[in-house]
Coordinates of C-alpha atoms and ligand atoms in Angstrom, one line a residue:
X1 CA 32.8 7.8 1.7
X2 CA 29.9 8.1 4.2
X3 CA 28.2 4.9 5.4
X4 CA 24.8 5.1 6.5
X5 CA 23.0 2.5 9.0
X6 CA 19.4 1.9 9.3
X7 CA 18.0 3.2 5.9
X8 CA 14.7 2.3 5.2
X9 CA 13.9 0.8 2.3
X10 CA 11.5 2.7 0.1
X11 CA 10.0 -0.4 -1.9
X12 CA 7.4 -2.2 0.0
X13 CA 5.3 -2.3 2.7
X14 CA 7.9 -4.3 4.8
X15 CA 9.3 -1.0 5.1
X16 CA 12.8 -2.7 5.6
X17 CA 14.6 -0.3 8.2
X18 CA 18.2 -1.8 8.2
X19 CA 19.6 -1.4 5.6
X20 CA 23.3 -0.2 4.8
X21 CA 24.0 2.0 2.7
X22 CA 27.3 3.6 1.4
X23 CA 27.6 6.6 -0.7
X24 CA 30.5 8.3 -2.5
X25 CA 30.5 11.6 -4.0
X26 CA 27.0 11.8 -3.6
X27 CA 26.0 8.6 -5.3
X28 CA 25.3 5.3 -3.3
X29 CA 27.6 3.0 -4.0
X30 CA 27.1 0.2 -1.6
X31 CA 24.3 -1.7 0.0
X32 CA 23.4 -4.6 2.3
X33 CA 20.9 -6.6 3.4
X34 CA 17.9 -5.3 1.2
X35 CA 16.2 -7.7 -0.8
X36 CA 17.2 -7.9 -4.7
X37 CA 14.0 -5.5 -5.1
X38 CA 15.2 -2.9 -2.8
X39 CA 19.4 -3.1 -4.1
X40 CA 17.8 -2.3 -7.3
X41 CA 15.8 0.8 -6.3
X42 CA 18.8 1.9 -4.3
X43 CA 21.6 1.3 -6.6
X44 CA 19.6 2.6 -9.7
X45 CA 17.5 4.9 -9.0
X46 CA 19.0 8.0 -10.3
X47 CA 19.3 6.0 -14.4
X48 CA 17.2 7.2 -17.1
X49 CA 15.5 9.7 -14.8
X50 CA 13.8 13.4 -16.5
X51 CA 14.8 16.3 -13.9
X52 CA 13.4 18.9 -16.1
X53 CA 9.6 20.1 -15.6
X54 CA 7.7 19.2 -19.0
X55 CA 5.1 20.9 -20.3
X56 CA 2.8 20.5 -23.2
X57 CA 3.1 22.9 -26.4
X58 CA 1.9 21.8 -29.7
X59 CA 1.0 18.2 -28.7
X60 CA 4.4 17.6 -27.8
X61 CA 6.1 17.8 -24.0
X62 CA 8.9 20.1 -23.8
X63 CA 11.4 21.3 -20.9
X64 CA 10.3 24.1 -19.2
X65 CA 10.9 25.7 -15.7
X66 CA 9.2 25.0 -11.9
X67 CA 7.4 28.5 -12.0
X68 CA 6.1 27.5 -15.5
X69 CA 5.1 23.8 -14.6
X70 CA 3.4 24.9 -11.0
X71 CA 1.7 27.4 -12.3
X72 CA 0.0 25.5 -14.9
X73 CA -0.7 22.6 -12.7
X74 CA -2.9 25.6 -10.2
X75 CA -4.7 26.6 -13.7
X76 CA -6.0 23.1 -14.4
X77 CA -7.1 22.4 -10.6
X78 CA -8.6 25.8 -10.2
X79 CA -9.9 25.6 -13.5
X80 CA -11.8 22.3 -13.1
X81 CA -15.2 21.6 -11.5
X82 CA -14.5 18.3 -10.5
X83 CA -10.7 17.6 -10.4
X84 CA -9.3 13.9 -9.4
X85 CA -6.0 14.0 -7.4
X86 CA -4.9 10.2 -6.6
X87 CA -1.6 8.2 -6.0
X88 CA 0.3 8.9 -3.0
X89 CA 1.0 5.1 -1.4
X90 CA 4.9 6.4 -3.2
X91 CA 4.7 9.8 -1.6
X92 CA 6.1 10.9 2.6
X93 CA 2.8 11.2 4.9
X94 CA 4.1 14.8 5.2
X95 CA 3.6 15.1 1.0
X96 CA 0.3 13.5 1.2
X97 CA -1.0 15.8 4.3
X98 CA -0.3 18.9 2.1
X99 CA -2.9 16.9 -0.9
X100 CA -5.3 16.5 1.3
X101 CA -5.5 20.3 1.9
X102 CA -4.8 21.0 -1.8
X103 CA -7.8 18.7 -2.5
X104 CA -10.1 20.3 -0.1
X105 CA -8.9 24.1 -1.3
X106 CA -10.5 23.1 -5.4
X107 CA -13.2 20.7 -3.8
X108 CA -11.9 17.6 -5.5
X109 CA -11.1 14.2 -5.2
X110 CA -8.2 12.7 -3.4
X111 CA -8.1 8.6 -3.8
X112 CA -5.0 6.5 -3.2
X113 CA -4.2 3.1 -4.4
X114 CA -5.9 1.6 -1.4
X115 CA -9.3 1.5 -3.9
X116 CA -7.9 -1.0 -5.9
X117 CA -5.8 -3.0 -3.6
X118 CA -6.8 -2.8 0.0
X119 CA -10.2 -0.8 0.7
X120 CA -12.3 -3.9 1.2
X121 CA -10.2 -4.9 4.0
X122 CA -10.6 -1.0 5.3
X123 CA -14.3 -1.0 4.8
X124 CA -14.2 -4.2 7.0
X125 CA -12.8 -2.7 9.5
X126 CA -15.3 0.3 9.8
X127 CA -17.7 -2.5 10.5
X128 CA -15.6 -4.7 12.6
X129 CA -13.1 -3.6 14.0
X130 CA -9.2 -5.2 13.1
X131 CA -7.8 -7.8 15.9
X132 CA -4.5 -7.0 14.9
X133 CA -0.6 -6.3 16.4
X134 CA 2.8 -5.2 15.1
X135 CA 5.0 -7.2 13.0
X136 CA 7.3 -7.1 16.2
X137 CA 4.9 -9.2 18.0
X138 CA 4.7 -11.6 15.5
X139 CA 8.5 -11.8 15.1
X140 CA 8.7 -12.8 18.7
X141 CA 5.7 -14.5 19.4
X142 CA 3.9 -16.0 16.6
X143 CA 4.0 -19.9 16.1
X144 CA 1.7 -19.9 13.7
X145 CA 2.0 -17.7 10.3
X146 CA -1.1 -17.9 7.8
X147 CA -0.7 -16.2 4.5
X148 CA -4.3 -15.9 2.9
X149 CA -4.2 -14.7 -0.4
X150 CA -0.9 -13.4 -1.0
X151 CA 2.7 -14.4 -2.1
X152 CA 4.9 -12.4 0.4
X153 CA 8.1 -14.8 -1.5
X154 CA 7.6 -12.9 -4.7
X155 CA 6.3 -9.5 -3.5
X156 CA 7.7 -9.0 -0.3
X157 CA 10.7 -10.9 -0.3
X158 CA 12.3 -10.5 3.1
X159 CA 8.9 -10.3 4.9
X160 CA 8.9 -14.1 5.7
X161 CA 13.3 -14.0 7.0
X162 CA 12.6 -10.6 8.8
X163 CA 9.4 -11.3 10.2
X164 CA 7.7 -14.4 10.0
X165 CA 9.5 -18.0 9.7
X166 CA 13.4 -17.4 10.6
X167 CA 13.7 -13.9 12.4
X168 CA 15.7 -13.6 15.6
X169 CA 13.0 -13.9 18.2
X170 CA 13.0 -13.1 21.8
X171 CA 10.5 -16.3 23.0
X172 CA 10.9 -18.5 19.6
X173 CA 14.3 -20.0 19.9
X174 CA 13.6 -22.4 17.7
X175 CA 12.2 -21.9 13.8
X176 CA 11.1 -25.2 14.1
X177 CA 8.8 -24.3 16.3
X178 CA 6.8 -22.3 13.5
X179 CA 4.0 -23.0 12.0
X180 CA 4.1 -21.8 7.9
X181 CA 0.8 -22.1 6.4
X182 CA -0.4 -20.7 3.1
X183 CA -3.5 -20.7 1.2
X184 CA -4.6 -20.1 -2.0
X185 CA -5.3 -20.8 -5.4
X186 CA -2.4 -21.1 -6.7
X187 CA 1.0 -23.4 -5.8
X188 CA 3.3 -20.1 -5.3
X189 CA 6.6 -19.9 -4.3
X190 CA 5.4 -19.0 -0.4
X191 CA 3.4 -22.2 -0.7
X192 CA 6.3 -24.2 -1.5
X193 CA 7.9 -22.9 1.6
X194 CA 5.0 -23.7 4.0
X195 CA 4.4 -27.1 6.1
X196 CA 0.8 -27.0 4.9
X197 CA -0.5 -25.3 1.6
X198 CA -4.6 -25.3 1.4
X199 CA -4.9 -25.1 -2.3
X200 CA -9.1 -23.9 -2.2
X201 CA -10.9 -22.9 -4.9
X202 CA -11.4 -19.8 -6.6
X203 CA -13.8 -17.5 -5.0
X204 CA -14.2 -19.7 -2.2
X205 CA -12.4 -18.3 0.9
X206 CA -16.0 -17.0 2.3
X207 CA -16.7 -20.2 2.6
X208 CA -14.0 -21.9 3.5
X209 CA -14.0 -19.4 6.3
X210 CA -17.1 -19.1 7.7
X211 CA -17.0 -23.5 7.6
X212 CA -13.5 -22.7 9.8
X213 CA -16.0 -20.9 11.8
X214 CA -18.3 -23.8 12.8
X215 CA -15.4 -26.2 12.7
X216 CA -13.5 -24.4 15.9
X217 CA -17.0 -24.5 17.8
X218 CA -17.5 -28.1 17.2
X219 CA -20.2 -27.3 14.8
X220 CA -21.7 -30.1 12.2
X221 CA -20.4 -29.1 8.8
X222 CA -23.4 -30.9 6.3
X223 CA -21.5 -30.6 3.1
X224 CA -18.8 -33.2 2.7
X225 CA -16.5 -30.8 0.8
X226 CA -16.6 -26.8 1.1
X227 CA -14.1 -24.4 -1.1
X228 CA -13.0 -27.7 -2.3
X229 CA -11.8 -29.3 0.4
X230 CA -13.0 -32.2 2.6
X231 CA -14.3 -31.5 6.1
X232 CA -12.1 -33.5 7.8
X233 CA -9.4 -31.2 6.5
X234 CA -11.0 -28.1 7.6
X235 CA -11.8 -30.0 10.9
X236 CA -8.1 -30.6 11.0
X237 CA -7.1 -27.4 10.4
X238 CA -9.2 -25.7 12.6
X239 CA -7.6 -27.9 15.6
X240 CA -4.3 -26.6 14.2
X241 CA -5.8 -22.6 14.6
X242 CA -7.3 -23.4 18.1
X243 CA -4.1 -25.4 19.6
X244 CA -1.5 -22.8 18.7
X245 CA 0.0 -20.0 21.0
X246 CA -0.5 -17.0 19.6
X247 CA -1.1 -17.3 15.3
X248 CA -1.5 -14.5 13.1
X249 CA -3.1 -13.9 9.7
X250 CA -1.5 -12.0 6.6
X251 CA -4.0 -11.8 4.2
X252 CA -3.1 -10.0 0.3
X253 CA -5.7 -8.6 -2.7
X254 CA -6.7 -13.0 -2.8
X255 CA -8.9 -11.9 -0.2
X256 CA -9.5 -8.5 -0.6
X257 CA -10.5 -8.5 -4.2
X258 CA -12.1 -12.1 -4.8
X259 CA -15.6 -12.8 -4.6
X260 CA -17.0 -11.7 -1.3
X261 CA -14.5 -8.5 -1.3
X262 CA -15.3 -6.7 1.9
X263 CA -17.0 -10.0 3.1
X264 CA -14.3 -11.8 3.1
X265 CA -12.4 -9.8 5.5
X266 CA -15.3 -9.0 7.6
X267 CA -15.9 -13.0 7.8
X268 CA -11.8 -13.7 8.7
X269 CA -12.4 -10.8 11.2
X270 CA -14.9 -12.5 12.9
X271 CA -12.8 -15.9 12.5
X272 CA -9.8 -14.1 14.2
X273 CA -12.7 -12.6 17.3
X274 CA -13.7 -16.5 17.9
X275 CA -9.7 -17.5 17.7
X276 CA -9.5 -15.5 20.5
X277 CA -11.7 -17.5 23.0
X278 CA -9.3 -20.1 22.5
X279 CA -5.7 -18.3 22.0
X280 CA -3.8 -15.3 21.1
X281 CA -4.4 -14.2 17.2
X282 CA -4.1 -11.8 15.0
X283 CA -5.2 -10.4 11.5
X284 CA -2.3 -7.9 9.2
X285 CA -2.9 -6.9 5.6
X286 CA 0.3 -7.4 3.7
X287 CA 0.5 -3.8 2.2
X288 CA 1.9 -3.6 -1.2
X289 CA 3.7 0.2 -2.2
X290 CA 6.1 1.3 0.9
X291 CA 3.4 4.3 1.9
X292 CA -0.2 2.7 0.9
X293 CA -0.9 2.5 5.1
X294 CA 0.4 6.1 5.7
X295 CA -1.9 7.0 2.6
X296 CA -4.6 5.8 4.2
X297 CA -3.3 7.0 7.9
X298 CA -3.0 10.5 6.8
X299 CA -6.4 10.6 4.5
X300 CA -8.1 9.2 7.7
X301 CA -6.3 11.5 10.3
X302 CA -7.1 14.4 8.4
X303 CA -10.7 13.8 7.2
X304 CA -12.3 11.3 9.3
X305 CA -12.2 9.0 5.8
X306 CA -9.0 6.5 4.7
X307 CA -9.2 7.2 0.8
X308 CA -12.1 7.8 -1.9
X309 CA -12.5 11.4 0.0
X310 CA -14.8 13.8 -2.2
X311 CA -14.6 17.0 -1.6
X312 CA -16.7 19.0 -3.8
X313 CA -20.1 19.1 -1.4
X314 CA -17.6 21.4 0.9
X315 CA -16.6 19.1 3.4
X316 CA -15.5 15.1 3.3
X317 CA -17.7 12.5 1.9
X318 CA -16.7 9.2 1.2
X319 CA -18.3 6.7 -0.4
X320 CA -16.2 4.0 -2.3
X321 CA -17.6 2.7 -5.5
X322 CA -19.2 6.0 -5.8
X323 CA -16.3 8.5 -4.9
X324 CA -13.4 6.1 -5.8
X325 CA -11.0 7.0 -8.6
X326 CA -12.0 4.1 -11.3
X327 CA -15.7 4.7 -10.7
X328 CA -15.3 8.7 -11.2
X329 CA -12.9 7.9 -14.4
X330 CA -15.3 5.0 -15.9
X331 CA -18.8 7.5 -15.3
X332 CA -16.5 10.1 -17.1
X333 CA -17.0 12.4 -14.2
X334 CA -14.1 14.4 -13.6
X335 CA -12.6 17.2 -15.8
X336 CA -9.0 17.1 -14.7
X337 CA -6.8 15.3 -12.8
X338 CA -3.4 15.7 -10.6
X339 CA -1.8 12.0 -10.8
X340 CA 1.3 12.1 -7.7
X341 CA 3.6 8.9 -7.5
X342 CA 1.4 6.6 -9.6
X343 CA 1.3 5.6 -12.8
X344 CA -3.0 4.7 -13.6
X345 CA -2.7 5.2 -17.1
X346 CA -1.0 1.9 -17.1
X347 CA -2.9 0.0 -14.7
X348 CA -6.5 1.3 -14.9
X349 CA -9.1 -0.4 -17.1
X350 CA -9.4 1.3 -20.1
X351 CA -12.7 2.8 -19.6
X352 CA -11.3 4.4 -16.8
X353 CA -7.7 5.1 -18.7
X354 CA -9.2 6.6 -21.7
X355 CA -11.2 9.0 -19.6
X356 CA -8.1 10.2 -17.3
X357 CA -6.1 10.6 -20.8
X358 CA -8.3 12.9 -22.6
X359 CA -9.2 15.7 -19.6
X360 CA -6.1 18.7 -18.4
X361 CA -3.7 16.0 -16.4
X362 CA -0.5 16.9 -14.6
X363 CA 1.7 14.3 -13.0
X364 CA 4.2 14.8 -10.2
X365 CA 6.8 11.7 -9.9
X366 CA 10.3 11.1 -10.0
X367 CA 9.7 8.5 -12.8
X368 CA 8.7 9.2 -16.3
X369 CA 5.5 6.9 -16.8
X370 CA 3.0 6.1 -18.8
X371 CA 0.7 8.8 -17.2
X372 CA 3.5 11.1 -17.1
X373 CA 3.7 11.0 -21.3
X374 CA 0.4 11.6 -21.9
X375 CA 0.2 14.7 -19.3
X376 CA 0.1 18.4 -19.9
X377 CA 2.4 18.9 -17.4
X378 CA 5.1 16.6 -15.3
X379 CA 6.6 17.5 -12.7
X380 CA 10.1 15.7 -11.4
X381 CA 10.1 14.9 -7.7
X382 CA 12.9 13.7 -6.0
X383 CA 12.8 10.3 -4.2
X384 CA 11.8 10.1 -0.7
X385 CA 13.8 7.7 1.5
X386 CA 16.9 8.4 -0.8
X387 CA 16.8 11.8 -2.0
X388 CA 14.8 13.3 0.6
X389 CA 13.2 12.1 4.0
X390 CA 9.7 11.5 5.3
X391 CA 7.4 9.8 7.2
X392 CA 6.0 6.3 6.2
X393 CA 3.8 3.9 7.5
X394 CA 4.9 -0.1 7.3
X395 CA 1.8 -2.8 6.6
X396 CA 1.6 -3.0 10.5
X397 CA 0.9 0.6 10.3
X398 CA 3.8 1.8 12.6
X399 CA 5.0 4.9 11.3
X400 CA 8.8 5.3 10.7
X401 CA 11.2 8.1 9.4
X402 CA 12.6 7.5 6.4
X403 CA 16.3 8.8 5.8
X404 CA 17.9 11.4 3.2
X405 CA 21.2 9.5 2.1
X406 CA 21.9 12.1 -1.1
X407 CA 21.1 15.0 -2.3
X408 CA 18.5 15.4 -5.1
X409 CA 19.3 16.9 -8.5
X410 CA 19.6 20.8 -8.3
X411 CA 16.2 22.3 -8.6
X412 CA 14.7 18.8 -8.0
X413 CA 12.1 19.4 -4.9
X414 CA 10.3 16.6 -2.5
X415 CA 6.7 16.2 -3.9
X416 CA 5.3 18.1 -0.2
X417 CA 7.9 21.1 -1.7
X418 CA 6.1 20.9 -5.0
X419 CA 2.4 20.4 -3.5
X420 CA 3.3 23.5 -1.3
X421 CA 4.4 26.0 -4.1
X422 CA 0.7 24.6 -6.0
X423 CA -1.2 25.0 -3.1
X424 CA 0.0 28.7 -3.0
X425 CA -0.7 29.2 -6.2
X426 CA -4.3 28.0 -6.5
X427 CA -5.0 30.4 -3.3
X428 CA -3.6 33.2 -5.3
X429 CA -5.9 32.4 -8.2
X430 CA -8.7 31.4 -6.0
X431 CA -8.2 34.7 -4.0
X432 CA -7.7 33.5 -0.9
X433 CA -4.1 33.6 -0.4
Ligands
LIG501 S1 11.4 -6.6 1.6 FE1 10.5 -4.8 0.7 S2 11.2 -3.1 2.1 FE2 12.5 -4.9 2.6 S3 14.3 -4.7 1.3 FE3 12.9 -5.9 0.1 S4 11.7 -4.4 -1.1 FE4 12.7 -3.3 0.5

């Protein structure tokens, strides 16, 4: 019996890095303090898993062999004018760096889920700038914790405990001297939690901020409600921002994919800039998938661009809503696709879905999914964080290694093993090994 300390968790974007786990004979047997979602992962990760590369023959997937399944997945990229390689936010930063490359080598796409979660808030930044800090700051500093747009209760379960409202804290002594305040749309289970919850209305939060705006300067407000909400509350509220010590802002897809999208952070951005004339604060997306930041680290890092990166003019260009994966799927643009640690056929819209479905598509991911039934080709990966480790990037974007507790299946490789052997292979074919 082996008992590792200090596993991270390989859920989400809390990036949980203490967790226990125990392992006999190779399976883990054994954890503590992860959330239920991250026991689950841990304890079952290994049940009802294919580790077997598939390929299709006759309309049907059958077992076949890595050479075989790596092979095929080079013909279809190197076979393709404009191929679509997307996923990644499930992948090591080490996996997605050898993508990137793959990506550039057959003048394709590479997208992560960052198009359809988070890239308004990243667009808004190119503009603006982010006023941000770690989640170690906030743990021992913040007094005041905003959630704008996203239930961290349901999604993130051990954000608020680890983080925001009862951490151990080197200045806050007391919890009580927290501030929890949530708004939204909806009564969630954060907002039950909170000492104030701003229920606005739908597609109002551009409003509602930019009247915050004029509120903290002592600014007359003319309407007498705004996002549904009286002017004296906002008024009220926006004493409450001013008079803390140091406040911070998670915002969640409420923001980032209401009306206003990019505007909406851009606008909270500048709400967070005039904050700061008054006090310490701060602005954090609350990532979803455990690696979406280090997708968008490494995509940036590597091409000057955080996701949506086209490739086929010969260099990087990046235009979302042009060069983002949905758009390329729904315009029926692309001719093949590599999906790697995502599952789009059963998220996508259906445009978008039925386009993806009916081109060459090869999936690499530890799962079978949706995507992976409809493929030509699947390839198992093994998982990182458990299996194998890797580099990750929590919501804060502080990168952290993530631990190997056992050992993968035999012949099961981590997805940058897999990328490595394709890579090689579409040089070969390409003649430029
Ligand atoms: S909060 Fe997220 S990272 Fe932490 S244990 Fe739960 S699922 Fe894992």
């Amino acid at each position: 019996m082996v008992i590792y300390e200090n596993v991270l968790c390989s859920v989400c974007g809390c990036l949980c890095d203490d967790i226990e786990v125990t392992v006999e004979e190779n399976k883990i047997v054994k954890v503590r303090n992860a959330c239920a979602m991250g026991t689950t992962k841990l304890l079952n990760y290994y049940k009802e898993r294919n580790t077997k590369p598939l390929i299709k023959k006759d309309g049907k997937l059958i077992p076949t062999n890595l050479d075989e399944a790596t092979s095929k997945v080079a013909e279809i990229l190197v076979n393709a004018e404009y191929p679509l390689i997307y996923g990644w936010s499930l992948c090591s930063s080490e996996a997605i760096k050898v993508g990137i490359e793959l990506a550039e080598e057959v003048g394709g796409v590479i997208d992560n889920q960052a198009s359809v979660c988070h890239g308004p808030g990243i667009q808004a930044l190119h503009n603006s700038g982010l006023p941000t800090c770690t989640l170690g700051e906030v743990k021992h500093r913040a007094d005041l914790i905003i959630y704008w747009g996203c239930n961290p209760e349901d999604a993130h379960p051990r954000h608020l405990t680890r983080y925001t409202l009862s951490p151990k804290s080197k200045f806050i002594k007391d919890p009580k001297e927290r501030k929890l305040v949530v708004i939204d749309v909806r009564n969630t289970i954060t907002a039950k939690k909170a000492n104030l919850f701003i229920n606005i209305e739908q597609g109002a939060d551009f409003e509602l901020i930019s009247a915050l705006r004029a509120a903290l300067k002592f600014e007359e407000i003319e309407e007498e409600r705004v996002a549904g909400l009286a002017v004296e509350q906002i008024e009220e509220f926006a004493e409450m921002l001013r008079s803390c010590k140091f406040g911070v802002i998670f915002f969640g897809q409420g923001l980032t994919q209401s009306l206003g999208k990019s505007k909406n952070i851009e606008a909270a951005i500048a709400l967070v800039k005039d904050l700061n004339d008054y006090t310490k604060f701060a602005l954090i997306p609350i990532r979803g998938h455990y690696n979406v930041a280090g997708a968008n680290e490494v995509t940036a890092w590597q091409t000057g661009f955080p996701f949506a990166v086209d490739f086929s003019k010969g260099y990087p260009w990046y235009n979302p809503g042009e060069t983002t994966a949905v758009d390329i799927l729904r315009r029926g643009e692309s001719d093949a696709a590599l999906i790697v640690g995502s599952d789009p056929l059963a998220h996508f819209p259906k445009e978008a879905a039925d386009h993806l479905a009916k081109n060459p598509l090869a999936v690499i991911d530890p799962d079978i999914s949706v995507t992976a039934l409809a493929a030509d080709v699947v390839i198992p990966s093994a998982f990182t964080g458990i299996e194998v480790s890797g580099t990750a990037y929590r919501m804060d974007r502080v990168g952290l290694l993530m631990k190997k507790v056992v050992d993968p299946p035999e012949g099961v490789l981590s997805d940058e093993e897999i990328l490595r052997i394709i890579l090689k292979k579409v040089r070969i074919l390409k003649g430029v090994a």
